[in-house]
Tab-separated table of C-alpha atoms and ligand atoms in Angstrom:
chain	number	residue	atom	x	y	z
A	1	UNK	CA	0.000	0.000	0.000
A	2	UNK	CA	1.268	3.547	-0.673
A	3	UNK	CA	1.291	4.866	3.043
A	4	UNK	CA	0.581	8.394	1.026
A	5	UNK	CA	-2.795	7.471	-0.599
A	6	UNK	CA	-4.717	7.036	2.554
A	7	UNK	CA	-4.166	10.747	4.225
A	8	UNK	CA	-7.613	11.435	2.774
A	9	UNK	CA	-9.079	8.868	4.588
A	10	UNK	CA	-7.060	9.649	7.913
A	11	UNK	CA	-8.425	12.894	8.149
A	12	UNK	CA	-11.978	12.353	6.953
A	13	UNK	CA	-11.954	9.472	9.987
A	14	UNK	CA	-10.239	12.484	12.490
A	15	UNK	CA	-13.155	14.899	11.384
A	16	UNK	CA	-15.970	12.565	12.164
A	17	UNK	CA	-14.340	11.562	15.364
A	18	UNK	CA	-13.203	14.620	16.752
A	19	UNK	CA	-15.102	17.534	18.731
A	20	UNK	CA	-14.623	20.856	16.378
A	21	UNK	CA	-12.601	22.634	18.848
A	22	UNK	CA	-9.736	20.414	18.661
A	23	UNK	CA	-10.211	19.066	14.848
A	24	UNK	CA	-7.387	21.923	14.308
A	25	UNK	CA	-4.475	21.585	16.968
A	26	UNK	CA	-1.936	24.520	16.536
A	27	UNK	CA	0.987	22.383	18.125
A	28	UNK	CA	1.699	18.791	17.962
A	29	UNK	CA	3.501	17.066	20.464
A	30	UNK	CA	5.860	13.326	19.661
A	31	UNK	CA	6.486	11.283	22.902
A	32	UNK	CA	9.403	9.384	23.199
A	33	UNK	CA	10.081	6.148	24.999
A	34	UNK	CA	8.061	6.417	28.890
A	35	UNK	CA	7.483	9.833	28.357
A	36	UNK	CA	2.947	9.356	27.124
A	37	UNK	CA	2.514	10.267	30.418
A	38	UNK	CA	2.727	14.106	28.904
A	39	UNK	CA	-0.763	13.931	27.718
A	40	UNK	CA	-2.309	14.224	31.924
A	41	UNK	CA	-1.843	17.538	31.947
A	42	UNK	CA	-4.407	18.004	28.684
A	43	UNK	CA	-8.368	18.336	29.187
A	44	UNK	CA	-10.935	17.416	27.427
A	45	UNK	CA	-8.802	14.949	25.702
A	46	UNK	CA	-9.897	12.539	22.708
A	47	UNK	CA	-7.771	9.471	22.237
A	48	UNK	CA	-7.737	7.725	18.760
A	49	UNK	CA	-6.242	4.750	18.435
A	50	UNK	CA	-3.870	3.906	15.654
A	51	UNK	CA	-5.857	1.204	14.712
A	52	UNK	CA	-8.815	2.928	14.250
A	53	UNK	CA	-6.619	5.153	11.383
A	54	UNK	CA	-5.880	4.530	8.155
A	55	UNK	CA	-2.069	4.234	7.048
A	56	UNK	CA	-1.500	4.498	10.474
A	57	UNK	CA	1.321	1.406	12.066
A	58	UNK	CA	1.168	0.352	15.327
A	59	UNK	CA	4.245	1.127	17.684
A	60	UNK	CA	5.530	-2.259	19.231
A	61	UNK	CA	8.113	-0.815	21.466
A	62	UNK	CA	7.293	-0.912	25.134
A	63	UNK	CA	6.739	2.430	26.606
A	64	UNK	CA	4.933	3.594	23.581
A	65	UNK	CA	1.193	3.472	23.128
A	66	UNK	CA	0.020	3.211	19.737
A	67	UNK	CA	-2.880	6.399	19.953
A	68	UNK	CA	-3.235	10.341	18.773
A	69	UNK	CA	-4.531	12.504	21.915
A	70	UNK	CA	-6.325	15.265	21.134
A	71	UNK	CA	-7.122	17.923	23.910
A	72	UNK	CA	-6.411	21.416	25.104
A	73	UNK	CA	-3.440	22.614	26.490
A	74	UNK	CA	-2.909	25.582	28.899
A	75	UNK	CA	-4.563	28.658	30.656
A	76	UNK	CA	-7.671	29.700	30.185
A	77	UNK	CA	-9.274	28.396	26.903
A	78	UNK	CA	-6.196	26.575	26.243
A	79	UNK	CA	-4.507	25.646	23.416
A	80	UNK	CA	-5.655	22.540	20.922
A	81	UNK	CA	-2.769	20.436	20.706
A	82	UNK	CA	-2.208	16.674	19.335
A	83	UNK	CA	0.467	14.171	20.624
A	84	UNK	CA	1.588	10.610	19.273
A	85	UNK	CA	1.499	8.525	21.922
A	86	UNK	CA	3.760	6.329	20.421
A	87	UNK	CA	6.301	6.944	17.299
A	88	UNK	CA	7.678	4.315	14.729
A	89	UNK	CA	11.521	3.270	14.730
A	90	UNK	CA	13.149	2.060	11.572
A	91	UNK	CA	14.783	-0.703	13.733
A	92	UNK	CA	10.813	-2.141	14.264
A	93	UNK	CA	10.682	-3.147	10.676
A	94	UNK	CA	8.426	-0.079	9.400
A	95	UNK	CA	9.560	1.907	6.419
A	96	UNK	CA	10.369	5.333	6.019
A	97	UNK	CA	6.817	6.786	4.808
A	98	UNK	CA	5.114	5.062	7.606
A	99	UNK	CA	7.384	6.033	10.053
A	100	UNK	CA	6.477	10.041	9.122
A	101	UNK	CA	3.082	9.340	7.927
A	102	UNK	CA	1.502	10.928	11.330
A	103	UNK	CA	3.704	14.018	11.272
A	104	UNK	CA	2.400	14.164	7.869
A	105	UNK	CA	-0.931	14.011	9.295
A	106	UNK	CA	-0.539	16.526	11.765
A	107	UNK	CA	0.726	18.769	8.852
A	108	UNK	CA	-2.845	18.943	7.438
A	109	UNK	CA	-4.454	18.921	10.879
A	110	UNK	CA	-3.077	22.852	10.828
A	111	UNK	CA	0.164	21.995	13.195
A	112	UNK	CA	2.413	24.718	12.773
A	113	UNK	CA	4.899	23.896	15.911
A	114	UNK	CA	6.203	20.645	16.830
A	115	UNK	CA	7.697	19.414	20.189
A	116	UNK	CA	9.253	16.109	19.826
A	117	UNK	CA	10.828	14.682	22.814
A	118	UNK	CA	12.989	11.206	23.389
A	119	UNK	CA	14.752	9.251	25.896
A	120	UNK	CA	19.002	9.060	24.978
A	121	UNK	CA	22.250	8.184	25.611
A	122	UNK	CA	24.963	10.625	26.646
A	123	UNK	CA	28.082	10.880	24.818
A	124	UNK	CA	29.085	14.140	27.076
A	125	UNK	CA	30.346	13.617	30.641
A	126	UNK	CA	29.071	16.922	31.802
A	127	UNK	CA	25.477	15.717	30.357
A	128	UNK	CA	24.482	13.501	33.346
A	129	UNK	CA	21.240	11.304	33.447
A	130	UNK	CA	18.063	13.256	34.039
A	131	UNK	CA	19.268	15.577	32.105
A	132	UNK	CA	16.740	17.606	29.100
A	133	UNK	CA	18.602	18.275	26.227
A	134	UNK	CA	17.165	21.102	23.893
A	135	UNK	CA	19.063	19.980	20.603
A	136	UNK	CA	20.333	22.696	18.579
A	137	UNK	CA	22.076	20.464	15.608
A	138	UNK	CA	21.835	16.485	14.347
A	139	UNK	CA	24.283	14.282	13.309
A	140	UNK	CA	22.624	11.610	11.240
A	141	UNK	CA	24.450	8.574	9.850
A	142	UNK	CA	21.481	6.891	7.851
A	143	UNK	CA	21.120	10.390	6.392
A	144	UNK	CA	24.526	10.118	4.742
A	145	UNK	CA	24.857	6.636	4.178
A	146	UNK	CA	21.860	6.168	2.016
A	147	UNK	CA	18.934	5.855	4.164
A	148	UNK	CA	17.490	9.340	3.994
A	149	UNK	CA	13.626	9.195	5.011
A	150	UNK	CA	12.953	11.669	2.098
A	151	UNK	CA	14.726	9.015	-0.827
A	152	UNK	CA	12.417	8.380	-3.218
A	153	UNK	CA	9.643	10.990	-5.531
A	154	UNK	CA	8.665	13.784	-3.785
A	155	UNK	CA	5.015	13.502	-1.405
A	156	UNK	CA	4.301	16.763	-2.818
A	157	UNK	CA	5.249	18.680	-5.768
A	158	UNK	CA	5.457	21.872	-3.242
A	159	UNK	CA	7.902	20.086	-1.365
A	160	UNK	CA	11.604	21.475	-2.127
A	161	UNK	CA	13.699	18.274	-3.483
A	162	UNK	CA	17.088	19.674	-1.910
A	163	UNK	CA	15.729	20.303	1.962
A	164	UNK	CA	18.323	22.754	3.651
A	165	UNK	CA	19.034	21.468	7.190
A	166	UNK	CA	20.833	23.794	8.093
A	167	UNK	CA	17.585	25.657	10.352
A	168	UNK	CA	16.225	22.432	11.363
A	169	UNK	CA	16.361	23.826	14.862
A	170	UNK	CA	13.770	26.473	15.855
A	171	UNK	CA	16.148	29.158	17.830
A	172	UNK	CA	13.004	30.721	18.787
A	173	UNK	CA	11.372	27.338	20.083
A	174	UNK	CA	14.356	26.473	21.700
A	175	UNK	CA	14.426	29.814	23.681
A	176	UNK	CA	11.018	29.179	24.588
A	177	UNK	CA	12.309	26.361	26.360
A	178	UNK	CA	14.824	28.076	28.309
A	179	UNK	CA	12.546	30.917	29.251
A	180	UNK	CA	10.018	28.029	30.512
A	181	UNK	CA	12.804	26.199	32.326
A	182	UNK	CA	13.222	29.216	34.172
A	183	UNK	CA	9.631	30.407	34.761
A	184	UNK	CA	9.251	26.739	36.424
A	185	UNK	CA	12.114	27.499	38.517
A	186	UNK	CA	14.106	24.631	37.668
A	187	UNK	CA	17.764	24.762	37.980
A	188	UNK	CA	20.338	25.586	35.560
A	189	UNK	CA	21.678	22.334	35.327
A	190	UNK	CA	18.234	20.859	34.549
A	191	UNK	CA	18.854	21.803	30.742
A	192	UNK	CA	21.196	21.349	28.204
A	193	UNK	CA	21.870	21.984	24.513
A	194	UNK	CA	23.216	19.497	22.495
A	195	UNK	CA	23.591	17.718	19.340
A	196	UNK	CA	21.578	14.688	18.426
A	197	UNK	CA	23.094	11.831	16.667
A	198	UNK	CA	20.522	9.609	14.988
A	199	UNK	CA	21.397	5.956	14.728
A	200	UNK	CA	19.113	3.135	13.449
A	201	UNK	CA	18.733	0.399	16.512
A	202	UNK	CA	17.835	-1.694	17.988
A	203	UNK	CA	21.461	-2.206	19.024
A	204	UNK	CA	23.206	0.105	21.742
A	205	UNK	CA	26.272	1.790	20.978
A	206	UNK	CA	29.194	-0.450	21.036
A	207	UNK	CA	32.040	1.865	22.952
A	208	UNK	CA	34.113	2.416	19.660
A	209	UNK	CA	30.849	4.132	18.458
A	210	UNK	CA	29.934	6.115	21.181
A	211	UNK	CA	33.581	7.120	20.916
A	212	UNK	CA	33.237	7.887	17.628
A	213	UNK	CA	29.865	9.762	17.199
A	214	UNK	CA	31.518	11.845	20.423
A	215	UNK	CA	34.209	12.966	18.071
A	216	UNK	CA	32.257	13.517	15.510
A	217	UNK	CA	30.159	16.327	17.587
A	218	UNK	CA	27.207	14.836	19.096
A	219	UNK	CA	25.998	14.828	22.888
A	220	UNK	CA	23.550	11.966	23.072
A	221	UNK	CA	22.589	9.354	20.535
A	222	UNK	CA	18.985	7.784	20.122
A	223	UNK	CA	17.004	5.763	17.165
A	224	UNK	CA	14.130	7.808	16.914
A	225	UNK	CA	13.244	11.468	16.246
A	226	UNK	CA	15.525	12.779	13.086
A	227	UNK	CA	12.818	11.011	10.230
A	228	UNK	CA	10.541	13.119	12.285
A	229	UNK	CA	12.265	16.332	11.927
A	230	UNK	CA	12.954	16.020	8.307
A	231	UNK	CA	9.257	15.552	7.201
A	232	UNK	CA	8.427	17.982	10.387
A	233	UNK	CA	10.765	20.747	8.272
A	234	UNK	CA	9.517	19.656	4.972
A	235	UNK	CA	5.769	20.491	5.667
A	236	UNK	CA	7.249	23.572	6.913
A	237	UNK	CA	6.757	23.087	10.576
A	238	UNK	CA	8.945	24.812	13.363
A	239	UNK	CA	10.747	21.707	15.727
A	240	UNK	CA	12.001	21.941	18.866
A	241	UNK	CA	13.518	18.745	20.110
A	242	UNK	CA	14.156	17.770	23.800
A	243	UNK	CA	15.938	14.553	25.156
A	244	UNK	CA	15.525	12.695	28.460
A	245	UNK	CA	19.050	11.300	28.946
A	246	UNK	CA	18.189	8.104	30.336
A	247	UNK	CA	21.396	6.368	30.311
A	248	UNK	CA	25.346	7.003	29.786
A	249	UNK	CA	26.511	5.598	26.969
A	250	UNK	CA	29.393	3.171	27.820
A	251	UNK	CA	32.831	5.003	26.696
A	252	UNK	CA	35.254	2.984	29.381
A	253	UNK	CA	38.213	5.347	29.365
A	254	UNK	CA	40.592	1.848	29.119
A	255	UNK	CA	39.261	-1.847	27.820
A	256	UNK	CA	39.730	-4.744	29.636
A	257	UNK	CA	42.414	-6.480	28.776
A	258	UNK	CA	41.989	-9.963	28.878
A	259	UNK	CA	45.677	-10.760	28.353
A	260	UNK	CA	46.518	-8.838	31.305
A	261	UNK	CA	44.100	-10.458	33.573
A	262	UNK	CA	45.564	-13.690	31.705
A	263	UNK	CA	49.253	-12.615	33.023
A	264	UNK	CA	48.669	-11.724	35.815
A	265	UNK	CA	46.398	-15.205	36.756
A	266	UNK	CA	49.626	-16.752	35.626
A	267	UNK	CA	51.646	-14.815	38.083
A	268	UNK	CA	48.921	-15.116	40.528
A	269	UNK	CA	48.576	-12.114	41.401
A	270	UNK	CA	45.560	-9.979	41.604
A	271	UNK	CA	44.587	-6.992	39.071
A	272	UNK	CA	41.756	-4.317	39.506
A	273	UNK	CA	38.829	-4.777	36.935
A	274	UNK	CA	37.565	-1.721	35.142
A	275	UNK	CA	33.464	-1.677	36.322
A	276	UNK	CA	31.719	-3.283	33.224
A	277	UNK	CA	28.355	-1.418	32.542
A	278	UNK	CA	25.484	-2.087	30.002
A	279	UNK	CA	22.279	-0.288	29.511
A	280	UNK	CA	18.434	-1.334	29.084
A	281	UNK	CA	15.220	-0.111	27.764
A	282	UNK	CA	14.065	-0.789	31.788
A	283	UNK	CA	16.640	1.271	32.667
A	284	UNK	CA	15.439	4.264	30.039
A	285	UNK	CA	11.882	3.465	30.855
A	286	UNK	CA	12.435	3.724	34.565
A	287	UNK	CA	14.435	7.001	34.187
A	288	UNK	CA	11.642	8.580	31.934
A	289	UNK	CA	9.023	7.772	34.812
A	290	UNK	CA	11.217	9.459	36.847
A	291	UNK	CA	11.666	12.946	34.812
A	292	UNK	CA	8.018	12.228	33.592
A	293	UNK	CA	6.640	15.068	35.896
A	294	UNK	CA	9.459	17.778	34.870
A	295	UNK	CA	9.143	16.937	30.865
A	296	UNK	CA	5.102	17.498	30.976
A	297	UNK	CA	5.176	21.134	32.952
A	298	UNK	CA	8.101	22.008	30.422
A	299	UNK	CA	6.044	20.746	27.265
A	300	UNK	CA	2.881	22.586	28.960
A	301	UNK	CA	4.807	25.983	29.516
A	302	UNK	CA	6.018	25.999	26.259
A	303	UNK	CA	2.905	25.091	24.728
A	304	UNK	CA	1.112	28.151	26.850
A	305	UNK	CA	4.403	30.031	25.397
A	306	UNK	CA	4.126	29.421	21.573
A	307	UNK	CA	0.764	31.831	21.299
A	308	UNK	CA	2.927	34.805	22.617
A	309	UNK	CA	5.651	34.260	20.267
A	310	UNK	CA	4.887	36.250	16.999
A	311	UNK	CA	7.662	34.613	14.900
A	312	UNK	CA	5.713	31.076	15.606
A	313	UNK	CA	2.226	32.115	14.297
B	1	LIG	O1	13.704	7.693	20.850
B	1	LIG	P1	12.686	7.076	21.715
B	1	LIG	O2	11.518	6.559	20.949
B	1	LIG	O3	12.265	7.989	22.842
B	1	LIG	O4	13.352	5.786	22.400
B	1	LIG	C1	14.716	5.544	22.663
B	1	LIG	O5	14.730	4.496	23.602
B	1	LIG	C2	14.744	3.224	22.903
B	1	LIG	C3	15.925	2.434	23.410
B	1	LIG	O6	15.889	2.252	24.789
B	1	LIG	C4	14.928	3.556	21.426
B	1	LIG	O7	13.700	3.481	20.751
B	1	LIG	C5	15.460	4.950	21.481
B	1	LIG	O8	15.268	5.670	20.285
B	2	LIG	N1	21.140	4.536	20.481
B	2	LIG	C1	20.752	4.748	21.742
B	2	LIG	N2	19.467	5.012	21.992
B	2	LIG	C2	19.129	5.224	23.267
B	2	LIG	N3	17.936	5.531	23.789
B	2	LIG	C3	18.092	5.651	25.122
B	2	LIG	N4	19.352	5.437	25.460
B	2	LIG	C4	20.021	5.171	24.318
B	2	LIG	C5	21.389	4.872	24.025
B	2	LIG	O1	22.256	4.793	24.888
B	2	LIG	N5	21.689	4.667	22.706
């Protein structure tokens, strides 16, 4: 099936399921891994399930439900917004089209701003978990290699073939963020900016290539979220990003060496082992239940933000 032909259909089944106050959201809003939990702070809110829309997949990570929520955001009236509650990884199987399809979606739905957030790995030591990373700049393998999620005809003959990338990175979303940070009081060290690499999954970094994408520039690596800012900057959409680091990636500053533990067994003598670390999706799961609370007041000041800003409109 071409994942294009059926936005029709998606958005006659939104219309007829939808209230008309929020069949227009200004901002959309992509959850990352644990992080759904965004979508308490909205009222009146509408959930519709993948399932129920065409050209739609069905997210089959854990920590990602597979529904749009619909609802209003924010003082007063409040703002109509609409957040995946779930997002599609290339590592799941899915192809490229399908894996944008609902930021295409949202496109038509009227969203001007998009807030995509993830859970990550740090690359940079003075990036510690818990950490929100507004990222300024990606670094994106698949991109370069030959998996770019805009290869093939353009979706639209409005669509620019050459996309610049250049201004991927709202500077006026991203100081949103920092003037939100500090209206909710958090602490400097609370936020970060950083560059995002994007790697395909589901594999963790092996620590030649965390050491490597840390050369090359980036601050915390994921396998989500670039796809998304592509198409997101296609259809013309501002992006902020923001990472949960969830996890260190594992850089040991010396390897193991097994021929010294070897020697020194043969001596018998004793020899202190590096600590050996791995990470899990618990792990990132468990950490984005933690920051849950923090990531949701951010996302709603900034949301409550975006109406004020004149450059956004
Ligand atoms: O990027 P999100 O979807 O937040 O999830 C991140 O966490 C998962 C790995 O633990 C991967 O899917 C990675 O991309
Ligand atoms: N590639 C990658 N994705 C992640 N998502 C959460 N943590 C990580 C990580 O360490 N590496």
């Amino acid at each position: 099936m071409d994942p294009h032909a059926p936005l029709l259909q998606t958005l006659q089944t939104l219309t007829s399921v939808l209230p008309e106050k929020l069949q227009r959201p200004r901002i959309g809003i992509v959850c990352g891994s644990g992080l759904s939990g965004l979508v308490e702070s909205f009222r009146e809110v509408e959930m519709v399930p993948y399932e129920n829309l065409p050209g739609f997949a069905r997210s089959t990570v854990s920590g990602h439900k597979s529904a749009l929520a619909f609802g209003l955001l924010g003082e007063g009236e409040g703002v109509p917004v609409v957040a995946m509650l779930g997002r599609f990884h290339r590592y799941e199987g899915h192809d490229f089209p399908t894996i944008v399809y609902p930021i295409r979606v949202m496109a038509r739905l009227g969203v001007k701003n998009i807030i995509i957030t993830n859970a990550a790995g740090s690359l940079n030591p003075s990036i510690p978990v818990g950490t929100i990373v507004v990222i300024q700049d990606h670094l994106a393998l698949p991109n370069m290699t030959g998996s770019n999620p805009l290869l093939g005809p353009p979706t639209s003959p409005s669509h620019a073939r050459f996309l610049p990338l250049s201004d991927a990175y709202s500077p006026s979303l991203r100081r949103l963020a920092f003037l939100s940070a500090h209206k909710l009081a958090l602490p400097r060290e609370a936020l970060a900016e950083g560059t995002y690499a994007w790697v395909c999954g589901p594999t963790y970094e092996t620590p030649a290539e965390g050491r490597m994408l840390r050369h090359a520039g980036a601050d915390v690596v994921g396998m989500s979220t670039v796809p998304e800012v592509v198409v997101a900057r296609e259809e013309g959409m501002n992006v902020l990003v923001m990472s949960l680091v969830t996890n260190f990636v594992v850089i040991p500053e010396r390897y193991r060496s097994i021929r010294d533990e070897v020697e020194a067994e043969l001596l018998g003598k004793k020899i202190e082992l590096p600590k050996e670390d791995v990470v899990s999706h618990d792990e990132v799961l468990a950490v984005g239940r933690q920051k849950a609370e923090v990531m949701k007041k951010l996302v709603g000041s900034i949301v409550e933000l975006i109406p004020t800003a004149p450059d956004l409109q």
